[in-house]
Amino acid sequence: MSSEQPTPSGAASAVSRATPGPAPATPGTVRPGGRTAKVRAAVLEATQDALAEQGFHALNMDRVAAAAGVGKTTVYRRWGSSIGLITDLLHDMAEQSLPAADTGSLEGDLRANALLVLKTLTDPRMGPVFQAVIGSAACDEECAAALNGFYTTRLREWAPAVERAVARGEIPAGTDATEVLRAVSAPLYYRFAISREPLTPADAERAVAVALAGARAGAFHG
């Protein structure tokens, strides 16, 4: 799963789809090495900085290139648009996310998951980044698909926690692991992105308690 600093150039600003030169490869589909990897890392860091500081609508590719110390032609050729930058950033965040916990109990694993979500969403840097990418996903299908891919990856990473709980007899066989995990994070994302209420550890604990009770009662049977 940095801070940014762009301002839009007139009406064409952040969401401009003009792509000089040849069409770029789909961002994130190639794992670069050497200098190419360093360029990608610098550009994505600058993108994250820009999103954290000023949000999606201020994301400007020329300013990202300058902040990353990379030629803007390179940035346009490889990422194509600000949406391309956000899409690749989401791919990278999914790849770099912490592995799932294994505490020995479903309650412990769900608590670890909830606290990780809480920590991310309340982080002074990552909270604004997630606000920005959620906002961009609301108005762009490509970004929405990338955000879906990010969460699909994370759900897949954490699903074994629920599967282990089934094997231990903590919850009924046939429990849908992804639905249990969604039940943990959904109330936190609702407060974060919809009602815009402060998030606290008590909110995380409540989400865990509700998801755990539902799982034990068979509410998430597939």
PDB file of C-alpha atoms in Angstrom:
ATOM      1  CA  MET A   1       0.000   0.000   0.000  1.00  0.00           C
ATOM      2  CA  SER A   2       4.192   9.550  -0.038  1.00  0.00           C
ATOM      3  CA  SER A   3       3.216  13.087  -0.454  1.00  0.00           C
ATOM      4  CA  GLU A   4       2.597  15.005  -3.595  1.00  0.00           C
ATOM      5  CA  GLN A   5       2.794  18.412  -4.897  1.00  0.00           C
ATOM      6  CA  PRO A   6       1.117  19.087  -8.240  1.00  0.00           C
ATOM      7  CA  THR A   7      -1.180  21.726  -9.531  1.00  0.00           C
ATOM      8  CA  PRO A   8      -3.283  21.275 -12.616  1.00  0.00           C
ATOM      9  CA  SER A   9      -2.432  23.007 -15.884  1.00  0.00           C
ATOM     10  CA  GLY A  10      -5.742  24.607 -16.756  1.00  0.00           C
ATOM     11  CA  ALA A  11      -8.730  22.465 -17.556  1.00  0.00           C
ATOM     12  CA  ALA A  12      -6.613  19.621 -18.841  1.00  0.00           C
ATOM     13  CA  SER A  13      -5.072  19.003 -15.389  1.00  0.00           C
ATOM     14  CA  ALA A  14      -5.162  15.687 -13.578  1.00  0.00           C
ATOM     15  CA  VAL A  15      -7.546  13.653 -15.636  1.00  0.00           C
ATOM     16  CA  SER A  16      -6.224  14.594 -19.054  1.00  0.00           C
ATOM     17  CA  ARG A  17      -6.243  11.628 -21.352  1.00  0.00           C
ATOM     18  CA  ALA A  18      -4.007  13.148 -24.014  1.00  0.00           C
ATOM     19  CA  THR A  19      -1.162  10.746 -24.615  1.00  0.00           C
ATOM     20  CA  PRO A  20       1.726  12.095 -26.653  1.00  0.00           C
ATOM     21  CA  GLY A  21       3.671   9.593 -28.679  1.00  0.00           C
ATOM     22  CA  PRO A  22       2.904   5.878 -28.969  1.00  0.00           C
ATOM     23  CA  ALA A  23       0.330   4.296 -26.658  1.00  0.00           C
ATOM     24  CA  PRO A  24       1.938   3.002 -23.472  1.00  0.00           C
ATOM     25  CA  ALA A  25       1.845  -0.568 -22.279  1.00  0.00           C
ATOM     26  CA  THR A  26      -0.734  -1.213 -19.588  1.00  0.00           C
ATOM     27  CA  PRO A  27       0.829   0.144 -16.382  1.00  0.00           C
ATOM     28  CA  GLY A  28       2.019  -2.509 -13.971  1.00  0.00           C
ATOM     29  CA  THR A  29       1.959  -5.360 -16.519  1.00  0.00           C
ATOM     30  CA  VAL A  30       5.736  -5.552 -16.770  1.00  0.00           C
ATOM     31  CA  ARG A  31       8.127  -6.061 -13.881  1.00  0.00           C
ATOM     32  CA  PRO A  32      11.061  -3.841 -14.802  1.00  0.00           C
ATOM     33  CA  GLY A  33      14.606  -4.253 -13.548  1.00  0.00           C
ATOM     34  CA  GLY A  34      17.680  -2.049 -13.154  1.00  0.00           C
ATOM     35  CA  ARG A  35      17.305   1.597 -14.130  1.00  0.00           C
ATOM     36  CA  THR A  36      13.749   1.031 -15.342  1.00  0.00           C
ATOM     37  CA  ALA A  37      12.792  -0.209 -11.878  1.00  0.00           C
ATOM     38  CA  LYS A  38      14.377   2.870 -10.291  1.00  0.00           C
ATOM     39  CA  VAL A  39      12.471   5.152 -12.655  1.00  0.00           C
ATOM     40  CA  ARG A  40       9.205   3.399 -11.831  1.00  0.00           C
ATOM     41  CA  ALA A  41       9.876   3.601  -8.090  1.00  0.00           C
ATOM     42  CA  ALA A  42      10.705   7.306  -8.279  1.00  0.00           C
ATOM     43  CA  VAL A  43       7.643   8.126 -10.364  1.00  0.00           C
ATOM     44  CA  LEU A  44       5.280   6.143  -8.142  1.00  0.00           C
ATOM     45  CA  GLU A  45       6.768   7.763  -5.045  1.00  0.00           C
ATOM     46  CA  ALA A  46       6.200  11.190  -6.579  1.00  0.00           C
ATOM     47  CA  THR A  47       2.663  10.160  -7.538  1.00  0.00           C
ATOM     48  CA  GLN A  48       1.921   9.087  -3.987  1.00  0.00           C
ATOM     49  CA  ASP A  49       3.388  12.333  -2.660  1.00  0.00           C
ATOM     50  CA  ALA A  50       1.181  14.338  -5.004  1.00  0.00           C
ATOM     51  CA  LEU A  51      -1.982  12.423  -4.082  1.00  0.00           C
ATOM     52  CA  ALA A  52      -1.296  12.753  -0.362  1.00  0.00           C
ATOM     53  CA  GLU A  53      -0.661  16.496  -0.539  1.00  0.00           C
ATOM     54  CA  GLN A  54      -3.219  17.741  -3.040  1.00  0.00           C
ATOM     55  CA  GLY A  55      -5.469  14.880  -4.117  1.00  0.00           C
ATOM     56  CA  PHE A  56      -6.524  13.327  -7.387  1.00  0.00           C
ATOM     57  CA  HIS A  57      -7.748  16.438  -9.180  1.00  0.00           C
ATOM     58  CA  ALA A  58      -4.391  18.176  -8.717  1.00  0.00           C
ATOM     59  CA  LEU A  59      -2.329  15.261 -10.024  1.00  0.00           C
ATOM     60  CA  ASN A  60      -0.222  16.658 -12.863  1.00  0.00           C
ATOM     61  CA  MET A  61       2.087  14.451 -14.908  1.00  0.00           C
ATOM     62  CA  ASP A  62       4.636  17.169 -15.664  1.00  0.00           C
ATOM     63  CA  ARG A  63       5.006  17.934 -11.971  1.00  0.00           C
ATOM     64  CA  VAL A  64       5.264  14.228 -11.103  1.00  0.00           C
ATOM     65  CA  ALA A  65       8.040  13.856 -13.669  1.00  0.00           C
ATOM     66  CA  ALA A  66       9.888  16.860 -12.252  1.00  0.00           C
ATOM     67  CA  ALA A  67       9.542  15.639  -8.659  1.00  0.00           C
ATOM     68  CA  ALA A  68      10.798  12.178  -9.673  1.00  0.00           C
ATOM     69  CA  GLY A  69      13.737  13.601 -11.621  1.00  0.00           C
ATOM     70  CA  VAL A  70      12.517  11.860 -14.767  1.00  0.00           C
ATOM     71  CA  GLY A  71      11.920  13.287 -18.235  1.00  0.00           C
ATOM     72  CA  LYS A  72       8.254  14.017 -18.809  1.00  0.00           C
ATOM     73  CA  THR A  73       8.416  12.275 -22.192  1.00  0.00           C
ATOM     74  CA  THR A  74       9.309   9.061 -20.351  1.00  0.00           C
ATOM     75  CA  VAL A  75       6.386   9.486 -17.963  1.00  0.00           C
ATOM     76  CA  TYR A  76       3.881  10.178 -20.756  1.00  0.00           C
ATOM     77  CA  ARG A  77       5.195   7.318 -22.871  1.00  0.00           C
ATOM     78  CA  ARG A  78       5.056   4.743 -20.101  1.00  0.00           C
ATOM     79  CA  TRP A  79       1.999   5.790 -18.051  1.00  0.00           C
ATOM     80  CA  GLY A  80       0.032   7.781 -20.606  1.00  0.00           C
ATOM     81  CA  SER A  81      -2.165   9.729 -18.165  1.00  0.00           C
ATOM     82  CA  SER A  82      -2.681  10.502 -14.506  1.00  0.00           C
ATOM     83  CA  ILE A  83      -5.055   7.542 -14.370  1.00  0.00           C
ATOM     84  CA  GLY A  84      -2.220   5.353 -15.633  1.00  0.00           C
ATOM     85  CA  LEU A  85      -0.068   6.587 -12.754  1.00  0.00           C
ATOM     86  CA  ILE A  86      -2.755   5.790 -10.178  1.00  0.00           C
ATOM     87  CA  THR A  87      -3.405   2.385 -11.715  1.00  0.00           C
ATOM     88  CA  ASP A  88       0.257   1.417 -11.521  1.00  0.00           C
ATOM     89  CA  LEU A  89       0.495   2.820  -7.990  1.00  0.00           C
ATOM     90  CA  LEU A  90      -2.328   0.508  -6.924  1.00  0.00           C
ATOM     91  CA  HIS A  91      -0.597  -2.478  -8.524  1.00  0.00           C
ATOM     92  CA  ASP A  92       2.576  -1.582  -6.646  1.00  0.00           C
ATOM     93  CA  MET A  93       0.756  -1.092  -3.341  1.00  0.00           C
ATOM     94  CA  ALA A  94      -0.829  -4.537  -3.684  1.00  0.00           C
ATOM     95  CA  GLU A  95       2.579  -6.071  -4.371  1.00  0.00           C
ATOM     96  CA  GLN A  96       4.201  -4.312  -1.400  1.00  0.00           C
ATOM     97  CA  SER A  97       1.438  -4.875   1.180  1.00  0.00           C
ATOM     98  CA  LEU A  98       2.291  -6.659   4.406  1.00  0.00           C
ATOM     99  CA  PRO A  99       1.563 -10.404   4.516  1.00  0.00           C
ATOM    100  CA  ALA A 100      -1.500 -11.603   6.395  1.00  0.00           C
ATOM    101  CA  ALA A 101      -1.221 -12.410  10.087  1.00  0.00           C
ATOM    102  CA  ASP A 102      -1.422 -15.903  11.595  1.00  0.00           C
ATOM    103  CA  THR A 103      -2.138 -15.484  15.304  1.00  0.00           C
ATOM    104  CA  GLY A 104      -3.577 -18.943  15.905  1.00  0.00           C
ATOM    105  CA  SER A 105      -7.199 -17.829  16.247  1.00  0.00           C
ATOM    106  CA  LEU A 106      -9.766 -16.279  13.965  1.00  0.00           C
ATOM    107  CA  GLU A 107     -10.420 -13.480  16.431  1.00  0.00           C
ATOM    108  CA  GLY A 108      -6.726 -12.616  16.536  1.00  0.00           C
ATOM    109  CA  ASP A 109      -6.376 -12.714  12.767  1.00  0.00           C
ATOM    110  CA  LEU A 110      -9.453 -10.559  12.176  1.00  0.00           C
ATOM    111  CA  ARG A 111      -8.234  -8.083  14.771  1.00  0.00           C
ATOM    112  CA  ALA A 112      -4.849  -7.898  13.019  1.00  0.00           C
ATOM    113  CA  ASN A 113      -6.666  -7.263   9.742  1.00  0.00           C
ATOM    114  CA  ALA A 114      -8.887  -4.554  11.225  1.00  0.00           C
ATOM    115  CA  LEU A 115      -5.978  -2.815  12.925  1.00  0.00           C
ATOM    116  CA  LEU A 116      -3.983  -2.847   9.681  1.00  0.00           C
ATOM    117  CA  VAL A 117      -6.899  -1.220   7.848  1.00  0.00           C
ATOM    118  CA  LEU A 118      -7.304   1.284  10.681  1.00  0.00           C
ATOM    119  CA  LYS A 119      -3.604   2.126  10.687  1.00  0.00           C
ATOM    120  CA  THR A 120      -3.574   2.638   6.921  1.00  0.00           C
ATOM    121  CA  LEU A 121      -6.684   4.804   6.766  1.00  0.00           C
ATOM    122  CA  THR A 122      -5.653   6.999   9.701  1.00  0.00           C
ATOM    123  CA  ASP A 123      -2.050   7.395   8.576  1.00  0.00           C
ATOM    124  CA  PRO A 124      -1.312  11.067   7.770  1.00  0.00           C
ATOM    125  CA  ARG A 125       0.161  10.067   4.424  1.00  0.00           C
ATOM    126  CA  MET A 126      -1.714   6.941   3.356  1.00  0.00           C
ATOM    127  CA  GLY A 127      -5.157   8.150   4.427  1.00  0.00           C
ATOM    128  CA  PRO A 128      -5.155  11.004   1.899  1.00  0.00           C
ATOM    129  CA  VAL A 129      -3.717   8.670  -0.752  1.00  0.00           C
ATOM    130  CA  PHE A 130      -6.628   6.267  -0.305  1.00  0.00           C
ATOM    131  CA  GLN A 131      -9.115   9.133  -0.322  1.00  0.00           C
ATOM    132  CA  ALA A 132      -7.630  10.224  -3.641  1.00  0.00           C
ATOM    133  CA  VAL A 133      -7.647   6.812  -5.307  1.00  0.00           C
ATOM    134  CA  ILE A 134     -11.186   6.072  -4.108  1.00  0.00           C
ATOM    135  CA  GLY A 135     -12.240   9.419  -5.561  1.00  0.00           C
ATOM    136  CA  SER A 136     -10.540   8.704  -8.874  1.00  0.00           C
ATOM    137  CA  ALA A 137     -12.105   5.226  -9.036  1.00  0.00           C
ATOM    138  CA  ALA A 138     -15.523   6.822  -8.703  1.00  0.00           C
ATOM    139  CA  CYS A 139     -15.105   8.632 -12.017  1.00  0.00           C
ATOM    140  CA  ASP A 140     -12.825   6.357 -14.073  1.00  0.00           C
ATOM    141  CA  GLU A 141     -13.416   2.711 -14.975  1.00  0.00           C
ATOM    142  CA  GLU A 142      -9.726   1.905 -15.440  1.00  0.00           C
ATOM    143  CA  CYS A 143      -8.903   3.197 -11.988  1.00  0.00           C
ATOM    144  CA  ALA A 144     -11.934   1.416 -10.534  1.00  0.00           C
ATOM    145  CA  ALA A 145     -10.686  -1.864 -12.007  1.00  0.00           C
ATOM    146  CA  ALA A 146      -7.243  -1.264 -10.509  1.00  0.00           C
ATOM    147  CA  LEU A 147      -8.744  -0.513  -7.094  1.00  0.00           C
ATOM    148  CA  ASN A 148     -10.828  -3.680  -7.337  1.00  0.00           C
ATOM    149  CA  GLY A 149      -7.664  -5.587  -8.211  1.00  0.00           C
ATOM    150  CA  PHE A 150      -5.890  -4.151  -5.172  1.00  0.00           C
ATOM    151  CA  TYR A 151      -8.617  -5.302  -2.790  1.00  0.00           C
ATOM    152  CA  THR A 152      -9.021  -8.657  -4.529  1.00  0.00           C
ATOM    153  CA  THR A 153      -5.307  -9.263  -3.956  1.00  0.00           C
ATOM    154  CA  ARG A 154      -5.579  -8.333  -0.274  1.00  0.00           C
ATOM    155  CA  LEU A 155      -8.671 -10.494   0.272  1.00  0.00           C
ATOM    156  CA  ARG A 156      -6.892 -13.429  -1.364  1.00  0.00           C
ATOM    157  CA  GLU A 157      -3.895 -12.854   0.926  1.00  0.00           C
ATOM    158  CA  TRP A 158      -6.050 -12.918   4.079  1.00  0.00           C
ATOM    159  CA  ALA A 159      -8.517 -15.669   3.063  1.00  0.00           C
ATOM    160  CA  PRO A 160      -6.361 -18.466   4.569  1.00  0.00           C
ATOM    161  CA  ALA A 161      -6.987 -16.956   8.030  1.00  0.00           C
ATOM    162  CA  VAL A 162     -10.664 -17.843   7.686  1.00  0.00           C
ATOM    163  CA  GLU A 163      -9.900 -21.195   6.067  1.00  0.00           C
ATOM    164  CA  ARG A 164      -7.659 -22.119   9.002  1.00  0.00           C
ATOM    165  CA  ALA A 165     -10.488 -21.199  11.378  1.00  0.00           C
ATOM    166  CA  VAL A 166     -12.799 -23.586   9.510  1.00  0.00           C
ATOM    167  CA  ALA A 167     -10.184 -26.342   9.798  1.00  0.00           C
ATOM    168  CA  ARG A 168      -9.866 -25.699  13.546  1.00  0.00           C
ATOM    169  CA  GLY A 169     -13.632 -25.935  13.959  1.00  0.00           C
ATOM    170  CA  GLU A 170     -14.023 -22.314  15.073  1.00  0.00           C
ATOM    171  CA  ILE A 171     -16.620 -21.548  12.404  1.00  0.00           C
ATOM    172  CA  PRO A 172     -18.846 -23.680  10.155  1.00  0.00           C
ATOM    173  CA  ALA A 173     -17.565 -25.429   7.067  1.00  0.00           C
ATOM    174  CA  GLY A 174     -18.514 -23.609   3.882  1.00  0.00           C
ATOM    175  CA  THR A 175     -17.939 -20.154   5.356  1.00  0.00           C
ATOM    176  CA  ASP A 176     -17.108 -17.642   2.613  1.00  0.00           C
ATOM    177  CA  ALA A 177     -13.717 -16.271   3.634  1.00  0.00           C
ATOM    178  CA  THR A 178     -13.907 -13.103   1.568  1.00  0.00           C
ATOM    179  CA  GLU A 179     -17.311 -12.177   2.989  1.00  0.00           C
ATOM    180  CA  VAL A 180     -15.990 -12.488   6.534  1.00  0.00           C
ATOM    181  CA  LEU A 181     -13.074 -10.214   5.667  1.00  0.00           C
ATOM    182  CA  ARG A 182     -15.335  -7.717   3.937  1.00  0.00           C
ATOM    183  CA  ALA A 183     -17.487  -7.597   7.068  1.00  0.00           C
ATOM    184  CA  VAL A 184     -14.420  -6.524   9.031  1.00  0.00           C
ATOM    185  CA  SER A 185     -13.246  -3.743   6.737  1.00  0.00           C
ATOM    186  CA  ALA A 186     -16.578  -2.456   5.379  1.00  0.00           C
ATOM    187  CA  PRO A 187     -17.612  -0.460   8.497  1.00  0.00           C
ATOM    188  CA  LEU A 188     -14.163   1.144   8.618  1.00  0.00           C
ATOM    189  CA  TYR A 189     -14.260   2.161   4.955  1.00  0.00           C
ATOM    190  CA  TYR A 190     -17.810   3.454   5.383  1.00  0.00           C
ATOM    191  CA  ARG A 191     -16.676   5.840   8.125  1.00  0.00           C
ATOM    192  CA  PHE A 192     -13.569   6.749   6.161  1.00  0.00           C
ATOM    193  CA  ALA A 193     -15.029   7.359   2.703  1.00  0.00           C
ATOM    194  CA  ILE A 194     -18.783   7.846   3.092  1.00  0.00           C
ATOM    195  CA  SER A 195     -19.729   9.375   6.438  1.00  0.00           C
ATOM    196  CA  ARG A 196     -16.237  10.876   6.932  1.00  0.00           C
ATOM    197  CA  GLU A 197     -16.285  10.167  10.660  1.00  0.00           C
ATOM    198  CA  PRO A 198     -13.143   9.785  12.775  1.00  0.00           C
ATOM    199  CA  LEU A 199     -11.840   6.215  12.970  1.00  0.00           C
ATOM    200  CA  THR A 200     -10.800   4.783  16.329  1.00  0.00           C
ATOM    201  CA  PRO A 201      -9.542   1.445  17.694  1.00  0.00           C
ATOM    202  CA  ALA A 202     -13.011   0.965  19.195  1.00  0.00           C
ATOM    203  CA  ASP A 203     -14.459   0.988  15.664  1.00  0.00           C
ATOM    204  CA  ALA A 204     -12.000  -1.711  14.636  1.00  0.00           C
ATOM    205  CA  GLU A 205     -12.849  -3.842  17.678  1.00  0.00           C
ATOM    206  CA  ARG A 206     -16.577  -3.487  16.998  1.00  0.00           C
ATOM    207  CA  ALA A 207     -16.132  -4.551  13.383  1.00  0.00           C
ATOM    208  CA  VAL A 208     -14.168  -7.614  14.493  1.00  0.00           C
ATOM    209  CA  ALA A 209     -16.795  -8.572  17.089  1.00  0.00           C
ATOM    210  CA  VAL A 210     -19.645  -8.313  14.579  1.00  0.00           C
ATOM    211  CA  ALA A 211     -17.818 -10.241  11.850  1.00  0.00           C
ATOM    212  CA  LEU A 212     -16.736 -12.930  14.304  1.00  0.00           C
ATOM    213  CA  ALA A 213     -20.243 -13.359  15.706  1.00  0.00           C
ATOM    214  CA  GLY A 214     -21.664 -13.581  12.198  1.00  0.00           C
ATOM    215  CA  ALA A 215     -19.075 -16.143  11.125  1.00  0.00           C
ATOM    216  CA  ARG A 216     -19.736 -18.319  14.181  1.00  0.00           C
ATOM    217  CA  ALA A 217     -23.485 -18.138  13.530  1.00  0.00           C
ATOM    218  CA  GLY A 218     -23.062 -19.248   9.921  1.00  0.00           C
ATOM    219  CA  ALA A 219     -24.100 -15.883   8.447  1.00  0.00           C
ATOM    220  CA  PHE A 220     -21.349 -16.035   5.833  1.00  0.00           C
ATOM    221  CA  HIS A 221     -22.035 -19.535   4.555  1.00  0.00           C
ATOM    222  CA  GLY A 222     -21.208 -19.722   0.845  1.00  0.00           C
TER     223      GLY A 222
END
